[in-house]
Tab-separated table of N, CA and C in Angstrom:
chain	number	residue	atom	x	y	z
A	44	MET	N	-15.395	-16.620	39.015
A	44	MET	CA	-15.247	-17.316	37.838
A	44	MET	C	-14.221	-17.316	36.837
A	45	GLY	N	-13.807	-18.199	36.319
A	45	GLY	CA	-12.364	-18.425	35.206
A	45	GLY	C	-12.889	-17.668	33.934
A	46	GLN	N	-11.951	-17.760	33.183
A	46	GLN	CA	-12.335	-17.089	31.985
A	46	GLN	C	-12.407	-18.061	31.040
A	47	ASN	N	-13.325	-17.641	30.063
A	47	ASN	CA	-13.869	-18.559	29.222
A	47	ASN	C	-12.124	-18.871	28.272
A	48	LYS	N	-12.381	-19.985	27.096
A	48	LYS	CA	-10.932	-20.235	26.285
A	48	LYS	C	-10.710	-18.724	25.308
A	49	ARG	N	-12.132	-18.354	25.016
A	49	ARG	CA	-11.718	-17.120	24.241
A	49	ARG	C	-10.836	-15.811	24.726
A	50	GLU	N	-11.458	-15.624	25.935
A	50	GLU	CA	-10.855	-14.752	26.958
A	50	GLU	C	-9.510	-14.566	26.872
A	51	THR	N	-8.885	-16.138	27.688
A	51	THR	CA	-7.892	-16.611	28.292
A	51	THR	C	-6.814	-16.649	26.875
A	52	GLY	N	-7.510	-16.664	25.783
A	52	GLY	CA	-6.592	-16.780	24.235
A	52	GLY	C	-6.198	-15.454	24.200
A	53	ALA	N	-7.218	-14.842	24.178
A	53	ALA	CA	-7.128	-13.258	24.074
A	53	ALA	C	-6.290	-12.502	24.835
A	54	SER	N	-6.332	-12.894	26.014
A	54	SER	CA	-5.248	-12.249	27.143
A	54	SER	C	-3.880	-13.128	26.991
A	55	GLN	N	-3.922	-14.442	26.574
A	55	GLN	CA	-2.260	-14.892	26.241
A	55	GLN	C	-1.871	-14.308	25.021
A	56	GLU	N	-2.561	-13.600	24.013
A	56	GLU	CA	-2.078	-13.585	22.699
A	56	GLU	C	-1.605	-11.983	23.006
A	57	GLU	N	-2.379	-11.298	23.937
A	57	GLU	CA	-1.732	-9.993	24.442
A	57	GLU	C	-0.501	-9.889	25.185
A	58	ARG	N	-0.490	-10.816	26.192
A	58	ARG	CA	0.900	-11.168	26.756
A	58	ARG	C	2.018	-11.553	25.762
A	59	ALA	N	1.770	-12.262	25.125
A	59	ALA	CA	2.943	-12.913	24.077
A	59	ALA	C	3.197	-11.672	23.319
A	60	ALA	N	2.210	-10.598	22.870
A	60	ALA	CA	2.316	-9.315	21.834
A	60	ALA	C	3.643	-8.482	22.682
A	61	ARG	N	3.153	-8.281	24.167
A	61	ARG	CA	3.993	-7.157	24.673
A	61	ARG	C	5.266	-8.095	25.039
A	62	TRP	N	5.280	-9.400	25.487
A	62	TRP	CA	6.692	-10.082	25.517
A	62	TRP	C	7.784	-9.776	24.070
A	63	LEU	N	7.069	-9.941	23.018
A	63	LEU	CA	7.720	-9.911	21.838
A	63	LEU	C	7.878	-8.400	21.590
A	64	GLU	N	7.603	-7.300	21.964
A	64	GLU	CA	7.561	-6.495	21.462
A	64	GLU	C	8.747	-5.822	22.585
A	65	ALA	N	8.868	-5.944	23.791
A	65	ALA	CA	10.139	-6.174	24.623
A	65	ALA	C	11.412	-6.615	24.165
A	66	LYS	N	11.063	-7.503	23.138
A	66	LYS	CA	12.621	-8.131	22.490
A	66	LYS	C	12.659	-7.945	21.138
A	67	GLY	N	11.976	-6.510	20.819
A	67	GLY	CA	12.458	-5.968	19.580
A	67	GLY	C	11.351	-6.268	18.367
A	68	PHE	N	10.545	-6.965	18.363
A	68	PHE	CA	9.113	-7.316	17.275
A	68	PHE	C	8.737	-5.524	16.933
A	69	ARG	N	7.846	-5.573	16.097
A	69	ARG	CA	6.843	-4.697	15.831
A	69	ARG	C	5.642	-5.175	15.394
A	70	ILE	N	4.472	-5.204	16.607
A	70	ILE	CA	3.511	-6.299	15.782
A	70	ILE	C	2.865	-5.356	14.882
A	71	MET	N	2.339	-6.047	13.954
A	71	MET	CA	1.703	-4.905	12.729
A	71	MET	C	0.412	-5.134	12.571
A	72	GLU	N	0.031	-6.688	13.231
A	72	GLU	CA	-1.851	-6.848	13.259
A	72	GLU	C	-1.923	-8.166	14.136
A	73	ARG	N	-3.099	-7.769	14.567
A	73	ARG	CA	-3.476	-9.177	15.477
A	73	ARG	C	-4.563	-9.654	15.215
A	74	ASN	N	-4.612	-11.072	15.628
A	74	ASN	CA	-5.715	-11.945	15.163
A	74	ASN	C	-6.272	-11.726	13.540
A	75	PHE	N	-5.734	-11.660	12.775
A	75	PHE	CA	-5.891	-11.743	11.302
A	75	PHE	C	-6.517	-12.781	10.773
A	76	HIS	N	-7.879	-12.954	10.446
A	76	HIS	CA	-9.066	-13.804	10.106
A	76	HIS	C	-9.072	-13.360	8.475
A	77	CYS	N	-9.195	-14.426	7.880
A	77	CYS	CA	-9.530	-14.731	6.739
A	77	CYS	C	-10.142	-16.339	6.257
A	78	ARG	N	-10.655	-16.607	5.088
A	78	ARG	CA	-11.659	-17.879	4.870
A	78	ARG	C	-10.644	-19.060	4.989
A	79	GLN	N	-9.277	-18.781	4.922
A	79	GLN	CA	-8.106	-19.340	4.510
A	79	GLN	C	-7.755	-20.015	6.371
A	80	GLY	N	-7.758	-19.142	6.966
A	80	GLY	CA	-7.525	-19.162	8.517
A	80	GLY	C	-7.227	-18.168	9.479
A	81	GLU	N	-6.813	-18.247	10.426
A	81	GLU	CA	-6.276	-17.360	11.171
A	81	GLU	C	-4.847	-17.340	11.755
A	82	ILE	N	-4.157	-16.007	12.105
A	82	ILE	CA	-2.951	-15.723	12.380
A	82	ILE	C	-3.004	-14.978	13.378
A	83	ASP	N	-2.378	-15.763	14.807
A	83	ASP	CA	-2.788	-14.650	15.904
A	83	ASP	C	-2.030	-13.342	15.694
A	84	LEU	N	-0.804	-13.287	15.279
A	84	LEU	CA	0.076	-12.162	15.506
A	84	LEU	C	1.119	-11.770	14.261
A	85	VAL	N	0.762	-10.764	13.780
A	85	VAL	CA	1.855	-10.749	12.379
A	85	VAL	C	3.022	-9.451	12.852
A	86	ALA	N	4.225	-9.476	12.563
A	86	ALA	CA	5.229	-8.565	13.219
A	86	ALA	C	6.578	-8.456	12.418
A	87	MET	N	7.055	-7.773	12.488
A	87	MET	CA	8.140	-7.147	12.052
A	87	MET	C	9.523	-7.849	12.854
A	88	GLU	N	10.583	-8.304	12.504
A	88	GLU	CA	11.698	-8.674	13.378
A	88	GLU	C	12.793	-8.466	12.505
A	89	GLY	N	13.237	-7.583	12.337
A	89	GLY	CA	14.509	-7.188	11.478
A	89	GLY	C	13.782	-6.915	9.984
A	90	ARG	N	14.220	-7.834	8.965
A	90	ARG	CA	14.147	-8.004	7.906
A	90	ARG	C	12.662	-9.117	7.412
A	91	TYR	N	12.639	-9.747	8.725
A	91	TYR	CA	11.513	-10.715	8.379
A	91	TYR	C	10.162	-10.424	8.555
A	92	LEU	N	9.218	-10.721	8.055
A	92	LEU	CA	7.468	-10.606	8.160
A	92	LEU	C	7.233	-12.014	8.981
A	93	VAL	N	7.183	-11.795	9.950
A	93	VAL	CA	6.921	-13.173	10.962
A	93	VAL	C	5.282	-13.296	11.231
A	94	PHE	N	5.008	-14.369	10.999
A	94	PHE	CA	3.594	-14.943	11.203
A	94	PHE	C	3.636	-15.894	12.591
A	95	ILE	N	2.882	-15.266	13.883
A	95	ILE	CA	3.390	-15.540	14.915
A	95	ILE	C	2.022	-16.716	15.411
A	96	GLU	N	2.063	-17.836	15.867
A	96	GLU	CA	1.044	-18.464	16.233
A	96	GLU	C	1.241	-18.545	17.983
A	97	VAL	N	0.192	-18.349	18.603
A	97	VAL	CA	0.381	-18.459	20.178
A	97	VAL	C	-0.482	-19.432	20.570
A	98	LYS	N	0.607	-20.399	21.670
A	98	LYS	CA	-0.352	-21.425	22.052
A	98	LYS	C	0.322	-21.425	23.879
A	99	TYR	N	-0.859	-21.657	24.481
A	99	TYR	CA	-0.996	-21.533	25.985
A	99	TYR	C	-1.427	-23.017	26.594
A	100	ARG	N	-0.863	-23.242	27.430
A	100	ARG	CA	-1.401	-24.165	28.644
A	100	ARG	C	-1.133	-23.675	30.032
A	101	LYS	N	-1.889	-23.705	30.821
A	101	LYS	CA	-1.702	-23.946	32.198
A	101	LYS	C	-0.675	-24.606	33.131
A	102	ASP	N	-0.557	-26.034	32.179
A	102	ASP	CA	0.573	-26.728	32.797
A	102	ASP	C	0.518	-27.857	31.758
A	103	VAL	N	1.261	-28.895	31.880
A	103	VAL	CA	1.692	-30.166	30.838
A	103	VAL	C	0.729	-31.049	31.036
A	104	GLN	N	-0.432	-30.945	31.719
A	104	GLN	CA	-1.397	-32.099	31.572
A	104	GLN	C	-2.058	-32.225	30.418
A	105	ALA	N	-2.429	-31.410	29.529
A	105	ALA	CA	-3.184	-31.388	28.272
A	105	ALA	C	-1.819	-31.486	27.198
A	106	GLY	N	-0.511	-31.447	27.233
A	106	GLY	CA	0.746	-31.516	26.340
A	106	GLY	C	1.399	-30.597	26.503
A	107	TYR	N	2.356	-30.122	25.582
A	107	TYR	CA	3.103	-28.913	26.034
A	107	TYR	C	2.673	-27.974	24.663
A	108	PRO	N	2.697	-26.836	24.877
A	108	PRO	CA	1.642	-26.052	24.183
A	108	PRO	C	1.837	-26.076	22.420
A	109	ALA	N	3.331	-25.812	22.153
A	109	ALA	CA	3.995	-26.043	20.621
A	109	ALA	C	3.439	-27.439	20.208
A	110	GLU	N	3.082	-27.956	20.665
A	110	GLU	CA	2.988	-29.761	20.424
A	110	GLU	C	1.499	-29.395	19.701
A	111	ALA	N	0.380	-28.113	19.950
A	111	ALA	CA	-0.728	-28.271	19.461
A	111	ALA	C	-0.706	-27.766	17.879
A	112	VAL	N	0.698	-27.347	17.365
A	112	VAL	CA	0.629	-26.572	16.176
A	112	VAL	C	1.312	-27.774	15.164
A	113	GLY	N	0.168	-28.809	15.084
A	113	GLY	CA	0.739	-30.021	13.686
A	113	GLY	C	0.362	-29.306	12.416
A	114	SER	N	0.244	-30.593	12.005
A	114	SER	CA	0.662	-30.407	10.204
A	114	SER	C	-0.616	-29.210	9.531
A	115	SER	N	-1.895	-29.772	10.281
A	115	SER	CA	-3.140	-29.334	9.347
A	115	SER	C	-3.291	-27.736	10.217
A	116	LYS	N	-2.733	-27.411	10.981
A	116	LYS	CA	-2.804	-26.169	11.875
A	116	LYS	C	-1.762	-25.310	10.982
A	117	GLN	N	-0.430	-26.049	10.541
A	117	GLN	CA	0.529	-25.167	9.944
A	117	GLN	C	0.070	-24.857	8.466
A	118	ARG	N	-0.794	-25.954	7.930
A	118	ARG	CA	-1.188	-25.695	6.618
A	118	ARG	C	-2.126	-24.532	6.667
A	119	LYS	N	-3.066	-24.324	7.566
A	119	LYS	CA	-3.968	-23.237	7.646
A	119	LYS	C	-3.173	-21.966	7.961
A	120	ILE	N	-2.273	-21.952	8.617
A	120	ILE	CA	-1.647	-20.748	8.908
A	120	ILE	C	-1.008	-20.198	7.730
A	121	SER	N	-0.282	-21.267	7.190
A	121	SER	CA	0.445	-20.810	5.948
A	121	SER	C	-0.499	-20.621	4.653
A	122	ARG	N	-1.836	-21.037	4.461
A	122	ARG	CA	-2.675	-20.428	3.535
A	122	ARG	C	-3.129	-19.329	3.899
A	123	ALA	N	-3.308	-18.797	5.446
A	123	ALA	CA	-3.701	-17.498	5.652
A	123	ALA	C	-2.728	-16.224	5.238
A	124	ALA	N	-1.493	-16.949	5.876
A	124	ALA	CA	-0.379	-15.962	5.537
A	124	ALA	C	0.127	-15.654	3.855
A	125	ALA	N	-0.321	-16.480	3.391
A	125	ALA	CA	-0.101	-16.020	1.464
A	125	ALA	C	-1.245	-15.265	1.332
A	126	TYR	N	-2.516	-15.529	1.794
A	126	TYR	CA	-3.632	-14.298	1.586
A	126	TYR	C	-3.386	-13.237	2.163
A	127	TYR	N	-2.678	-13.295	3.317
A	127	TYR	CA	-2.182	-11.938	3.997
A	127	TYR	C	-1.062	-11.196	3.190
A	128	CYS	N	-0.078	-11.967	2.359
A	128	CYS	CA	0.725	-11.235	1.522
A	128	CYS	C	0.159	-10.357	0.534
A	129	GLN	N	-0.886	-11.608	-0.377
A	129	GLN	CA	-1.370	-11.031	-1.339
A	129	GLN	C	-2.080	-9.705	-0.944
A	130	LYS	N	-3.080	-9.965	0.120
A	130	LYS	CA	-4.303	-8.749	0.310
A	130	LYS	C	-3.443	-7.471	0.624
A	131	ASN	N	-2.129	-7.761	1.569
A	131	ASN	CA	-1.498	-6.385	1.857
A	131	ASN	C	-0.036	-6.076	0.600
A	132	ARG	N	-0.393	-6.630	-0.357
A	132	ARG	CA	0.673	-6.466	-1.643
A	132	ARG	C	1.911	-6.846	-1.171
A	133	ILE	N	2.377	-7.695	-0.337
A	133	ILE	CA	3.991	-7.805	0.291
A	133	ILE	C	4.449	-8.416	-1.101
A	134	PRO	N	5.838	-7.936	-1.324
A	134	PRO	CA	6.355	-8.605	-2.449
A	134	PRO	C	6.984	-9.920	-2.041
A	135	GLU	N	6.897	-10.626	-3.143
A	135	GLU	CA	7.296	-11.984	-3.076
A	135	GLU	C	8.831	-11.960	-2.676
A	136	SER	N	9.516	-10.964	-2.613
A	136	SER	CA	10.865	-10.892	-2.220
A	136	SER	C	10.889	-10.750	-0.989
A	137	GLN	N	10.048	-10.670	0.109
A	137	GLN	CA	9.866	-10.260	1.600
A	137	GLN	C	10.179	-11.603	2.022
A	138	ALA	N	11.369	-11.499	3.016
A	138	ALA	CA	11.524	-12.629	4.032
A	138	ALA	C	10.642	-13.040	4.998
A	139	CYS	N	10.041	-14.015	5.097
A	139	CYS	CA	9.094	-14.462	6.182
A	139	CYS	C	9.362	-15.609	6.541
A	140	ARG	N	8.623	-15.736	7.988
A	140	ARG	CA	8.999	-16.907	8.740
A	140	ARG	C	7.648	-17.078	9.592
A	141	PHE	N	7.733	-18.410	9.959
A	141	PHE	CA	6.480	-18.818	11.167
A	141	PHE	C	7.147	-19.013	12.451
A	142	ASP	N	6.784	-18.244	13.657
A	142	ASP	CA	7.337	-18.562	14.488
A	142	ASP	C	6.138	-18.953	15.658
A	143	VAL	N	6.441	-19.581	16.587
A	143	VAL	CA	5.372	-20.296	17.619
A	143	VAL	C	5.980	-19.652	18.932
A	144	VAL	N	4.728	-19.100	19.485
A	144	VAL	CA	5.122	-18.370	21.291
A	144	VAL	C	4.212	-19.556	21.879
A	145	SER	N	5.293	-20.209	22.750
A	145	SER	CA	4.653	-21.138	23.512
A	145	SER	C	4.669	-20.615	25.228
A	146	ILE	N	3.496	-20.567	25.640
A	146	ILE	CA	3.303	-20.364	27.219
A	146	ILE	C	2.952	-21.340	27.689
A	147	LEU	N	3.514	-21.837	28.779
A	147	LEU	CA	3.394	-23.028	29.908
A	147	LEU	C	3.595	-22.164	31.194
A	148	GLY	N	2.108	-22.200	31.473
A	148	GLY	CA	2.117	-21.524	33.173
A	148	GLY	C	2.734	-19.929	32.823
A	149	GLU	N	3.632	-19.740	33.781
A	149	GLU	CA	4.546	-18.345	33.748
A	149	GLU	C	5.597	-18.430	32.528
A	150	GLN	N	5.770	-19.365	32.017
A	150	GLN	CA	7.121	-19.736	31.079
A	150	GLN	C	6.761	-19.329	29.750
A	151	VAL	N	7.440	-18.511	28.940
A	151	VAL	CA	7.252	-17.908	27.632
A	151	VAL	C	8.244	-18.372	26.870
A	152	GLU	N	8.364	-19.108	26.048
A	152	GLU	CA	9.195	-19.257	24.750
A	152	GLU	C	8.934	-18.966	23.580
A	153	LEU	N	10.153	-18.464	22.790
A	153	LEU	CA	9.747	-18.177	21.328
A	153	LEU	C	10.486	-19.380	20.419
A	154	ILE	N	9.822	-20.173	19.682
A	154	ILE	CA	10.428	-20.803	18.930
A	154	ILE	C	10.377	-20.175	17.477
A	155	ARG	N	11.871	-19.586	16.958
A	155	ARG	CA	11.271	-18.793	15.715
A	155	ARG	C	11.685	-19.990	14.586
A	156	ASP	N	11.302	-19.703	13.619
A	156	ASP	CA	11.224	-20.719	12.091
A	156	ASP	C	10.583	-21.821	12.812
A	157	ALA	N	9.684	-21.884	13.215
A	157	ALA	CA	8.997	-23.068	13.812
A	157	ALA	C	8.162	-24.235	12.774
A	158	PHE	N	8.419	-23.508	11.725
A	158	PHE	CA	8.232	-24.374	10.737
A	158	PHE	C	8.058	-23.358	9.323
A	159	GLY	N	7.548	-24.440	7.846
A	159	GLY	CA	8.140	-23.604	7.089
A	159	GLY	C	6.463	-23.347	6.252
A	160	TYR	N	6.480	-23.218	4.969
A	160	TYR	CA	5.220	-22.835	4.224
A	160	TYR	C	5.230	-24.441	4.427
A	161	ALA	N	3.482	-24.555	4.679
A	161	ALA	CA	3.283	-25.912	4.692
A	161	ALA	C	1.794	-25.767	3.516
A	162	TRP	N	2.425	-26.076	2.387
A	162	TRP	CA	0.698	-25.514	1.258
A	162	TRP	C	-0.115	-27.083	1.246
């Protein structure tokens, strides 16, 4: 029997976290939830605090993974990121960015600075 969507998502987020760590990212938090939304991974890369959305597709039948991060999803991630910074007393001077890890089958791709703050 196959994995359900939540199990698949969790295993792909774990895969993305390991892949990012191998690239020098330091994972700070996984699955940050708040009323405003959810952030799959929060990491540091160099001087950047990075909010990362992980999208997985087995194949392109349902479209490319990164295409699933539309404007409403970007707004939710932005609001959740603002709350994360407030809750963790991150100074406004902290450089932040939003990345997407796109996983298509076995292929993993990082889209740095995939979108800006979308209030």
